[in-house]
Every structure is written in structure tokens, then in C-alpha cells.
mmCIF file of C-alpha atoms in Angstrom:
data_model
loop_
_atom_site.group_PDB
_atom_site.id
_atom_site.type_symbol
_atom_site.label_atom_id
_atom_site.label_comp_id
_atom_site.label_asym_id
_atom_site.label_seq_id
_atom_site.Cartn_x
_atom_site.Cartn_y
_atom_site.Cartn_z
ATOM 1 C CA UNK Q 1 7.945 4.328 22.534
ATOM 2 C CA UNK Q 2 6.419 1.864 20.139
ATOM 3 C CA UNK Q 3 7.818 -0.042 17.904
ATOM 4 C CA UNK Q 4 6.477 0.155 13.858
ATOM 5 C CA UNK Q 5 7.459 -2.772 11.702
ATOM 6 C CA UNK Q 6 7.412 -1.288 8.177
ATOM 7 C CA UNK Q 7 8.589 -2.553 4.467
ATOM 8 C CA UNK Q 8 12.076 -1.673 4.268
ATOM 9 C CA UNK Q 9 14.709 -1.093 3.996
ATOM 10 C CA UNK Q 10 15.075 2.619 4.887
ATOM 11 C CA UNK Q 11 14.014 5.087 2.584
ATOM 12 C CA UNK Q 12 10.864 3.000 0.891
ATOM 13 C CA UNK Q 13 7.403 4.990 0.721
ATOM 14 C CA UNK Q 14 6.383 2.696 3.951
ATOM 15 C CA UNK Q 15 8.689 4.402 5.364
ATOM 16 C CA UNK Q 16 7.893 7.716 4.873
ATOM 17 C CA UNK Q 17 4.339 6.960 5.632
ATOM 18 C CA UNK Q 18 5.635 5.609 8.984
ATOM 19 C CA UNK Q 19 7.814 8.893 9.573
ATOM 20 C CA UNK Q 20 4.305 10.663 8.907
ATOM 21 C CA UNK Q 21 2.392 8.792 11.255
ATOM 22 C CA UNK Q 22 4.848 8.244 13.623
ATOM 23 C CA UNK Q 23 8.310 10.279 14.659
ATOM 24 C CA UNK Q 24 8.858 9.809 17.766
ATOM 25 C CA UNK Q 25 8.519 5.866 18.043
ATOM 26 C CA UNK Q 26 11.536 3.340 16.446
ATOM 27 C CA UNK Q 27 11.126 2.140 12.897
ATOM 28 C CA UNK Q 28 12.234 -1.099 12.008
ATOM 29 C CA UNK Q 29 12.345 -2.261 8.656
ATOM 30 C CA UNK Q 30 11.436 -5.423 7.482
ATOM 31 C CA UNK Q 31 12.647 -7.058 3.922
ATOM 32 C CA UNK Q 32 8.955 -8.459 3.006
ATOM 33 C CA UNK Q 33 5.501 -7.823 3.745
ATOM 34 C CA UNK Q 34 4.574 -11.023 5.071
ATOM 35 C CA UNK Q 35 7.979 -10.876 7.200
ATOM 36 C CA UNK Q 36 6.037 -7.539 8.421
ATOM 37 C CA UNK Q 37 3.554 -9.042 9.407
ATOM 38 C CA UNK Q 38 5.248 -12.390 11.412
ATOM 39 C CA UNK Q 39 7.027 -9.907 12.848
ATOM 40 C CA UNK Q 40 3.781 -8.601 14.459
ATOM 41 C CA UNK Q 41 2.476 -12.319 15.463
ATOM 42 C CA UNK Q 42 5.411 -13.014 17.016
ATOM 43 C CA UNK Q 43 5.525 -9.516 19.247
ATOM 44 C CA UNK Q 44 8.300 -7.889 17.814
ATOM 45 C CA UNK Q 45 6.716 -5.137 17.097
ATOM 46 C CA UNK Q 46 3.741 -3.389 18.095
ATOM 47 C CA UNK Q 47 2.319 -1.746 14.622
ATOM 48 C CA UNK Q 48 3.241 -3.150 11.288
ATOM 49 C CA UNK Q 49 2.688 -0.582 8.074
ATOM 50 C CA UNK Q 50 2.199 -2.063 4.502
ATOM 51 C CA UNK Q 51 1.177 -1.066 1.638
ATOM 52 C CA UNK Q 52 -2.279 -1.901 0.190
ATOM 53 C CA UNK Q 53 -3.364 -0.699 -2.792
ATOM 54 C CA UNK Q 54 -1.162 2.120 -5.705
ATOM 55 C CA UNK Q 55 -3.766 4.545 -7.376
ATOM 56 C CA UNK Q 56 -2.161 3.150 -10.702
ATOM 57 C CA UNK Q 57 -1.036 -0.538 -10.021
ATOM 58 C CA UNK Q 58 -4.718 -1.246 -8.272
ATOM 59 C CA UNK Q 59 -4.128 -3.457 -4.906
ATOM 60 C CA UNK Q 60 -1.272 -4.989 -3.457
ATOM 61 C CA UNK Q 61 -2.447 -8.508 -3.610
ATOM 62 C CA UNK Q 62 -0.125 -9.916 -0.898
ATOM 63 C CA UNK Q 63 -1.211 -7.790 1.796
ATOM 64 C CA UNK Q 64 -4.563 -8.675 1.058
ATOM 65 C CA UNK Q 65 -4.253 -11.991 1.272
ATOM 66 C CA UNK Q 66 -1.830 -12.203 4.032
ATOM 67 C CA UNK Q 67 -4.153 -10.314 6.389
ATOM 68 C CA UNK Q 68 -7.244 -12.565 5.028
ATOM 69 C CA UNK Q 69 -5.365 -16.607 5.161
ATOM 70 C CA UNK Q 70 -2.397 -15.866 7.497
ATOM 71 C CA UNK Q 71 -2.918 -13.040 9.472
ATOM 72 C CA UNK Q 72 -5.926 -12.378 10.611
ATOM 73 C CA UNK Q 73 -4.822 -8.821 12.629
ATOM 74 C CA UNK Q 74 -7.213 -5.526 12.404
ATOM 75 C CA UNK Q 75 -7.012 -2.710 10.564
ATOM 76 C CA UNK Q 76 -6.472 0.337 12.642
ATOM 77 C CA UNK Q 77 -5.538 3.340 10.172
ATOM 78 C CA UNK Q 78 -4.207 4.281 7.063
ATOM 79 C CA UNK Q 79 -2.203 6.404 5.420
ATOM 80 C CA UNK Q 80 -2.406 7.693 1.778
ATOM 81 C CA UNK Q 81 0.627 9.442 0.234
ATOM 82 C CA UNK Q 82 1.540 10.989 -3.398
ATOM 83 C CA UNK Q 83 3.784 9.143 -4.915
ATOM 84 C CA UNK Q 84 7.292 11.179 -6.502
ATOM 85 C CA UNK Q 85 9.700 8.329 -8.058
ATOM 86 C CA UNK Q 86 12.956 10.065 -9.414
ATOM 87 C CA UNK Q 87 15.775 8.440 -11.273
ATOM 88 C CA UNK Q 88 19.022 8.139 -8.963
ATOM 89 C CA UNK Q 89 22.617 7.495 -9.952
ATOM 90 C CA UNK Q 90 25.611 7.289 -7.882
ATOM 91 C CA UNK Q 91 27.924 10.643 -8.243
ATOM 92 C CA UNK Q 92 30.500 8.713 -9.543
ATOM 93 C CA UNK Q 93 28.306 7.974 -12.568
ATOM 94 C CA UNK Q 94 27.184 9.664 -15.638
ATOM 95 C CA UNK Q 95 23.509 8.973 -17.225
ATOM 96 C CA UNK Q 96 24.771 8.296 -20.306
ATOM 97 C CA UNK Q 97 26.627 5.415 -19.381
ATOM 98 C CA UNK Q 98 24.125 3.533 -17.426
ATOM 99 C CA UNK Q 99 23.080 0.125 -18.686
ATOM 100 C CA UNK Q 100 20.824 -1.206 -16.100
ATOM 101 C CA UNK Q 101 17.512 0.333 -13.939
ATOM 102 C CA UNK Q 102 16.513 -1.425 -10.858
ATOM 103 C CA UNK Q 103 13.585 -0.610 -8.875
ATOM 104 C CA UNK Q 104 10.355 -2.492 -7.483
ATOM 105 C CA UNK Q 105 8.092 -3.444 -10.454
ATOM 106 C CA UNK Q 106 5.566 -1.385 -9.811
ATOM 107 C CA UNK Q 107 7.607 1.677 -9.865
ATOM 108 C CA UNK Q 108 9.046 0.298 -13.346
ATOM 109 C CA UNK Q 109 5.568 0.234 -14.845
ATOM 110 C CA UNK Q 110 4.807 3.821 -13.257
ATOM 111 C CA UNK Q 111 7.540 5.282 -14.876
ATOM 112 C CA UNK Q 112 7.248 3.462 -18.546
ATOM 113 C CA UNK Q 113 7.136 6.817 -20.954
ATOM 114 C CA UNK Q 114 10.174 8.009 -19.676
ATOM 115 C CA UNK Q 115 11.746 4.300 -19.425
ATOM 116 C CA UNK Q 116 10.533 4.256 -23.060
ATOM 117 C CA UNK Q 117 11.631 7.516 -24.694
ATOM 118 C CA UNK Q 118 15.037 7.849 -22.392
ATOM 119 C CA UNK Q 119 16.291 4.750 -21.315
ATOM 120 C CA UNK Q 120 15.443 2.448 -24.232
ATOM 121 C CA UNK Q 121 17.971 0.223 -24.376
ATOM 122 C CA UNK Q 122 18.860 -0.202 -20.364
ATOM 123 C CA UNK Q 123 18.037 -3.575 -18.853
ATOM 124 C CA UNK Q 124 15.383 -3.064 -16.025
ATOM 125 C CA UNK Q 125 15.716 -5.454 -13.154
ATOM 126 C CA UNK Q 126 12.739 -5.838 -10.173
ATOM 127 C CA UNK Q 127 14.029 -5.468 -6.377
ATOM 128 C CA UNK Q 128 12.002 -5.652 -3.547
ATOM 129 C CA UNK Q 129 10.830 -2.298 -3.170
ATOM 130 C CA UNK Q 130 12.339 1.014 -4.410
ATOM 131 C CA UNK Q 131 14.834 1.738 -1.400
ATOM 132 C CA UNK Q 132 16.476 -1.218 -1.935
ATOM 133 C CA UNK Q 133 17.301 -0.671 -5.484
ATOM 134 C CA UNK Q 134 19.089 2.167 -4.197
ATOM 135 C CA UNK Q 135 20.762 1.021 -1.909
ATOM 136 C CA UNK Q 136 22.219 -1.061 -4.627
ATOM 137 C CA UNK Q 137 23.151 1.547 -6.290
ATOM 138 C CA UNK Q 138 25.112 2.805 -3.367
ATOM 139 C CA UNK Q 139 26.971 -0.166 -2.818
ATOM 140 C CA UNK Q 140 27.927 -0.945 -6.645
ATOM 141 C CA UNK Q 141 29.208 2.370 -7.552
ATOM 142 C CA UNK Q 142 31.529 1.351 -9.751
ATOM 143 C CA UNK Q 143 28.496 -0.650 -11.933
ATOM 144 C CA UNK Q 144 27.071 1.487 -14.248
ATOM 145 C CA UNK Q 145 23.726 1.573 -12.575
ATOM 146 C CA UNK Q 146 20.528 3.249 -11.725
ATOM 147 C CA UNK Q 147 17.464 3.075 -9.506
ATOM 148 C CA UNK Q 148 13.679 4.143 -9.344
ATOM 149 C CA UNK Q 149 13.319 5.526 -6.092
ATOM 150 C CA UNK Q 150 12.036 8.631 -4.013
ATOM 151 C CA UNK Q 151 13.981 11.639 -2.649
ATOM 152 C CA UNK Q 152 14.194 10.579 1.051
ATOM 153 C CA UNK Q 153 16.732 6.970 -0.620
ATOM 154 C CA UNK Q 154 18.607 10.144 -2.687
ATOM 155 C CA UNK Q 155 19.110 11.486 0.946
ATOM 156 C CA UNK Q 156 19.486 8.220 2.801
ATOM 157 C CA UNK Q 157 22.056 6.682 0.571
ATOM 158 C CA UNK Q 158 23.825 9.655 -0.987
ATOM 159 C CA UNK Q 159 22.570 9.363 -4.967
ATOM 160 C CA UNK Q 160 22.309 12.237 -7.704
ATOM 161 C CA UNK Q 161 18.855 12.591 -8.863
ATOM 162 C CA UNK Q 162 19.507 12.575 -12.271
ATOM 163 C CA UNK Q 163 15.828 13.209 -13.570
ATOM 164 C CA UNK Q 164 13.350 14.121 -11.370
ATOM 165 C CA UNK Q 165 10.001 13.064 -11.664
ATOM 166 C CA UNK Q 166 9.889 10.449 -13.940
ATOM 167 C CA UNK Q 167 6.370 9.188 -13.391
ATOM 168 C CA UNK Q 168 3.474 8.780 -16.223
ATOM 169 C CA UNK Q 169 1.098 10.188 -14.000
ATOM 170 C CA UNK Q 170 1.319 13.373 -11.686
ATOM 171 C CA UNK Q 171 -1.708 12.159 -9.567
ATOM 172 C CA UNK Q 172 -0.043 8.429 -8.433
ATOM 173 C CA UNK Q 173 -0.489 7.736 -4.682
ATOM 174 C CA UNK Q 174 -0.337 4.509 -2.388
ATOM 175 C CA UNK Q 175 -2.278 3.731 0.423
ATOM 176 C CA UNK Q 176 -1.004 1.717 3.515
ATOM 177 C CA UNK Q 177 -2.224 0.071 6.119
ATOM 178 C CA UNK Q 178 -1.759 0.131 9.843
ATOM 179 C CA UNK Q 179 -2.066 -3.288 11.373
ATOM 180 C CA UNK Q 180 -2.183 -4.700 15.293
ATOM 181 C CA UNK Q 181 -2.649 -7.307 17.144
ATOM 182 C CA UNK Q 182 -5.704 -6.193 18.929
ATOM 183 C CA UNK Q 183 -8.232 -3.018 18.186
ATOM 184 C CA UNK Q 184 -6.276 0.097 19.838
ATOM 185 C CA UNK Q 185 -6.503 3.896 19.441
ATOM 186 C CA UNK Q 186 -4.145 5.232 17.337
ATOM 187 C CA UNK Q 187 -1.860 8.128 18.710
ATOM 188 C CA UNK Q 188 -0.356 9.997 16.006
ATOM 189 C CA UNK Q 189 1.209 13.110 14.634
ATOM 190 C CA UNK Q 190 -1.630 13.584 11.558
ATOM 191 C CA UNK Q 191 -4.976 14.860 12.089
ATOM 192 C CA UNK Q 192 -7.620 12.233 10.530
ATOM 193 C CA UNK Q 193 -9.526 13.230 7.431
ATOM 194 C CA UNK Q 194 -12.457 10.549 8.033
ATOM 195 C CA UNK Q 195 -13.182 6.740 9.271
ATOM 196 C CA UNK Q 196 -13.525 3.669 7.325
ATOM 197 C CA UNK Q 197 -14.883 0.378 7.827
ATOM 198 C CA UNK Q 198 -13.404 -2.154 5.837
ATOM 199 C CA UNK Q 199 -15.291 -5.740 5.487
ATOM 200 C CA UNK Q 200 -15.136 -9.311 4.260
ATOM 201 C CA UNK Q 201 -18.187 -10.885 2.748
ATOM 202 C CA UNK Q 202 -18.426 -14.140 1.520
ATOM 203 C CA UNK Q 203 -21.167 -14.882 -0.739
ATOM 204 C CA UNK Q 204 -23.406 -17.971 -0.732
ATOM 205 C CA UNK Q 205 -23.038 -21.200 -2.714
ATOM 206 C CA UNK Q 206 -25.171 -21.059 -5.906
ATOM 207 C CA UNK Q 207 -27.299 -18.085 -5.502
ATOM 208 C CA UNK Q 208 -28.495 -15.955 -8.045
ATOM 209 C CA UNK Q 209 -28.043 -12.011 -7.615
ATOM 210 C CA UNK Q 210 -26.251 -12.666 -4.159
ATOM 211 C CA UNK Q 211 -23.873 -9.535 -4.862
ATOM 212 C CA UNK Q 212 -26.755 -7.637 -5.767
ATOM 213 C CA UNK Q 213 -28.147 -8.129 -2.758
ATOM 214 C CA UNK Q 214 -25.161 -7.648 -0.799
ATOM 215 C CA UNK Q 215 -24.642 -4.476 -2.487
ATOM 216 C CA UNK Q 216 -28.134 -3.020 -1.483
ATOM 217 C CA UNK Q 217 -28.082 -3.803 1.764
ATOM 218 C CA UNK Q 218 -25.085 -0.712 1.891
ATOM 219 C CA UNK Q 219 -27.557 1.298 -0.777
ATOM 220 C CA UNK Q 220 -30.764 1.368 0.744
ATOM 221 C CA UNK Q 221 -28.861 2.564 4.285
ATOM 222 C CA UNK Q 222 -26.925 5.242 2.398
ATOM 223 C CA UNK Q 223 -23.912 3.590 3.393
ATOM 224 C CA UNK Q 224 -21.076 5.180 0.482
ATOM 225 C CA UNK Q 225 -18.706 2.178 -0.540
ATOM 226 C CA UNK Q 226 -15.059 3.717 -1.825
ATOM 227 C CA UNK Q 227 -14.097 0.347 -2.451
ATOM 228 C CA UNK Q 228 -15.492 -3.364 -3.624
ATOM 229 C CA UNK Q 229 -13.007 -5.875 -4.489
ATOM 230 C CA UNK Q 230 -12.415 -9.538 -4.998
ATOM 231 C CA UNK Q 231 -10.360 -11.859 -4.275
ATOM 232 C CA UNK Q 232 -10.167 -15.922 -4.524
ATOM 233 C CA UNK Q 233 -10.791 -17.581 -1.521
ATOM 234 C CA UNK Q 234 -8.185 -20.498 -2.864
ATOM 235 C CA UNK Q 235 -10.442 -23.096 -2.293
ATOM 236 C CA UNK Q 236 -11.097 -23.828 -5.739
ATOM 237 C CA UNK Q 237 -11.628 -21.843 -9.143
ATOM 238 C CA UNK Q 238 -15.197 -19.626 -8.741
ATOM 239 C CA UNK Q 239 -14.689 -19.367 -4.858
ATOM 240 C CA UNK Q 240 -14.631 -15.712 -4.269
ATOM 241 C CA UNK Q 241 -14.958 -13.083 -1.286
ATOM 242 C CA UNK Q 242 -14.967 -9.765 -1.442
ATOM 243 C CA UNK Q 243 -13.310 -6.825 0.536
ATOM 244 C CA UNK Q 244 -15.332 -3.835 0.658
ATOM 245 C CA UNK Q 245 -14.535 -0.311 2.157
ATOM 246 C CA UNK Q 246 -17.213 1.766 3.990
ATOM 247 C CA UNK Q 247 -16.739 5.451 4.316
ATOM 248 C CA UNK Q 248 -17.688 5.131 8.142
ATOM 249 C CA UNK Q 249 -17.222 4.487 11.500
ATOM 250 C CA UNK Q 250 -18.354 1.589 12.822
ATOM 251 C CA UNK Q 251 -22.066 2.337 14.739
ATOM 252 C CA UNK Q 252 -24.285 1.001 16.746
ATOM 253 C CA UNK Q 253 -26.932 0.639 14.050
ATOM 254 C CA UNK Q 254 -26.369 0.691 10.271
ATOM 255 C CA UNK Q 255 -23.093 -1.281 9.802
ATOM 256 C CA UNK Q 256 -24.238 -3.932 12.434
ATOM 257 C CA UNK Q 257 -27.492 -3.886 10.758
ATOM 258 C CA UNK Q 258 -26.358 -4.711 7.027
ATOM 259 C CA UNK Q 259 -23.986 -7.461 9.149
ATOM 260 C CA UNK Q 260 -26.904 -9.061 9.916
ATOM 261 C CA UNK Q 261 -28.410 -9.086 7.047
ATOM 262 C CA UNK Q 262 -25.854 -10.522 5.074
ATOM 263 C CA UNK Q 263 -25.237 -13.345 7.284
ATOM 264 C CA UNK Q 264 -29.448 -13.709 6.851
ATOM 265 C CA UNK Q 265 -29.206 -14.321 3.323
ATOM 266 C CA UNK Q 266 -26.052 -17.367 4.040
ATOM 267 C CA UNK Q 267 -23.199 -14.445 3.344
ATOM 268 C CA UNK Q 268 -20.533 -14.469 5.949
ATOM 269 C CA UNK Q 269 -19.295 -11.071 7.036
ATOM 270 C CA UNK Q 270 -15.684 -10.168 9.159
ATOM 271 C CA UNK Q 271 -14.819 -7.002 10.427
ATOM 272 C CA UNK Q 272 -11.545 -6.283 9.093
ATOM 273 C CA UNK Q 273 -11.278 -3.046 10.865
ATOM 274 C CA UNK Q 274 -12.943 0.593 11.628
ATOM 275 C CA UNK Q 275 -10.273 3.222 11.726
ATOM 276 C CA UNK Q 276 -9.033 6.824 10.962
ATOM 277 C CA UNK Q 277 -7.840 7.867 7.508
ATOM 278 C CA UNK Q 278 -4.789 10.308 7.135
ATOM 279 C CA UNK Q 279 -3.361 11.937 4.293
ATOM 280 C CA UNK Q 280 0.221 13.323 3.908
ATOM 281 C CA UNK Q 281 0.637 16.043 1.834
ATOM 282 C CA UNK Q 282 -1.685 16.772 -1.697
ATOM 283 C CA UNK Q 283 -3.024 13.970 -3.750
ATOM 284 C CA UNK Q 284 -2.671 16.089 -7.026
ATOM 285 C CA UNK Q 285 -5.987 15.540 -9.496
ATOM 286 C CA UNK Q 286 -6.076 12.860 -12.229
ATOM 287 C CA UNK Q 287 -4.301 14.047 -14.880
ATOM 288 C CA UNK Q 288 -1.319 13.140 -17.889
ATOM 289 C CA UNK Q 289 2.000 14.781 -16.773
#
């Protein structure tokens, strides 16, 4: 049985990614990402599952940069769910009376027309992800509370969904990552939907048309990019890389080949990992709820 470090506490969207990937091994929550991902260097896990980028909120910058600067693990899967957020209140409560919202801040911003039209005048407070605003909830029932979370933290800590589906957008999902120590196999319960590569390029000093090039090395191999991004190296303002997704397996020829010919041209290239994509459940179309 392994042992999957995930952002916790119980209940988060991590979680239920983990529960999809994994339901027969232990889950053990962890209160940050980068405590996730310690927890892994320090072997006291064996997988650790973050998330890494909200179809609405764009990428989650920490993970990014942990796994670039700290933690420099490989990719090996991912996991994309939809994302449901519901407003929760403790039975003891009525909506009418509640003065406060907590939730993570992304799920705050996801739900901002309803915030806007039915909550107006409620304070909104950040936690540290979505299940643990409700378990505050749960523990402060006698504070005239609420919290932005997901059915399964309803279940876990015994809240009313008072309004169900609160989110501005019906086709919101996050994607997380599943990180190791070393390249392994994954042995899950999903069935994979595809590979990606994802890689880190860093471009040459002074250069002109240096992402240009880097970018046709992928086009003239027919290599589909679902992803460029960048990031600062924090080295000093106008020091970039970038972090760009492949839509394939690693091969023996084409990936290897535009490797080589970035680090021709003075780029430098890292493997940040080749590994199977799964989806749980239907990422709706983009539309307005």
C-alpha cells in the first residue's frame, strides 16, 4: 500500500483527485503544498498530489515554482477534475443570518456573481484550501458562518448545502499533479486518456527571436503544445524560463531531437516529466451558467 501525500485537510479537490487515482492506498493530508512536497524529500510518503493549474484562476504558481527551485521531483501523471463549489452552513444555522464566507481564494473569485448578488454584505475571509474552511465551519457552529467548499467536506464534516452550485462558470476544472521521487509506472484505478511531456526551457542571454525559434523547433516536428508558460527564474527582473506541455510521450526521436536543438541554439532544456493523463468524470464545455 502506498502512501499519497495530498493538500489537505480531508475533503479538498486534491483529495478527491487522490480518491480517483488511488483507493486502495492511505491518504495523508498535508496543510501546504510545499509541506507536500518536503514530505516527499524526506520519504514520508511515496506520491505527493497538488494542484497545478484551475481552468479559471490560470496556474498555481507555487507548485510551479516549488517543483522548479526546491524540488526538483518528476512528473508522473495527472489528474483533471470538474470543479462543483457549493455554499455550506452548519445545521444549526440559517442563511440569512450568516455574516462571514470562508473558503480558499480562488474558490472566492470562482464564485463572485453569486457572492455579489446573494451575499453582498458578508465578510469573505481566505483559508488554505476549501476543506478547511469547512471544517471551520464545523467546529464554530455557534458563529454565524459559511464556507465555499465541495460536496465530499458537506459529507466529511456534516454541513447543509445551502446553495448548490454557486460557481460563475459551469465548465471550471483543476488539474493536479502526481509527483515522485524517481520516474515510476503509475498503477491506478483510471484508464489514461493520453501522455504528456512537460519541459523547461531556458532561453539564451540577449538573443533576438530565441522563443521563436524555440517554438518551431515543436512546429516543424508536428509536435502539438497544450501549454507554454512563463515564469521568472528569480535571478533578476527579465530572467525568464518557460514550462511547456507536449501532447506526447516521450520517444526515441522527436522530443530528444528538439532537446537537442534547443540546447544548440544556448537554450537549456529539463525534462520535467512524461506521463499518463486521467480525467474524472465530464469536463462540461465553456460556457456562462
Amino acid at each position: 500500500m502506498k502512501k499519497i501525500g495530498f493538500l489537505g485537510p480531508v475533503a479538498t479537490f486534491t483529495d478527491i483527485a487522490v480518491r480517483g487515482l488511488f483507493p486502495e492506498d492511505r491518504a495523508i493530508p498535508q496543510a501546504t503544498i510545499p509541506a507536500c512536497l518536503d514530505s516527499l524529500a524526506n520519504d514520508e510518503i511515496d506520491l505527493a498530489v497538488v494542484p497545478i493549474e484551475n481552468a479559471l484562476e490560470g496556474s498555481v504558481n507555487i507548485t510551479l515554482d516549488y517543483l522548479v527551485h526546491e524540488a526538483l521531483y518528476p512528473i508522473v501523471g495527472e489528474m483533471t477534475i470538474p470543479i462543483r463549489q457549493h455554499l455550506l452552513i452548519h445545521p444549526s444555522q440559517k442563511l440569512e443570518d450568516i455574516q462571514t464566507v470562508y473558503s480558499h481564494s480562488h474558490a472566492i473569485a470562482q464564485c463572485h456573481r453569486f457572492l455579489h448578488s446573494t451575499l453582498k454584505a458578508v465578510e469573505l475571509v481566505n483559508m488554505t484550501s476549501t476543506a478547511a474552511a469547512a471544517k471551520y465551519v464545523s467546529d464554530h457552529p455557534d458563529e454565524k458562518v459559511a464556507a465555499i467548499a465541495n460536496a465530499l467536506a458537506a459529507e466529511e464534516y456534516q454541513l447543509t448545502i445551502a446553495h448548490q452550485d454557486i460557481h460563475d462558470y459551469s465548465h471550471n476544472h483543476t488539474r493536479f499533479i502526481v509527483v515522485a521521487k524517481q520516474d515510476c509506472h503509475l498503477k491506478t484505478a483510471q484508464k489514461s486518456k493520453g501522455y504528456k511531456t512537460t519541459v523547461m526551457v531556458s532561453l539564451p542571454d540577449d538573443r533576438a527571436g530565441a522563443l521563436h525559434q524555440v517554438l518551431s523547433a515543436f512546429s516543424w516536428r508536428n509536435l502539438n503544445l497544450s501549454k507554454i508558460e512563463s515564469r521568472p527564474m528569480k535571478t533578476g527582473l527579465g530572467n525568464y524560463f518557460f514550462i511547456i506541455d507536449i501532447d506526447k510521450k516521450i520517444d526515441d526521436v522527436l522530443i530528444p531531437g528538439v532537446k537537442a536543438e534547443l540546447e544548440a541554439l544556448g537554450c537549456k532544456v529539463q525534462i520535467l516529466g512524461s506521463y499518463p493523463s486521467y480525467q474524472l468524470g465530464k469536463i462540461e464545455e465553456s460556457t456562462h451558467k
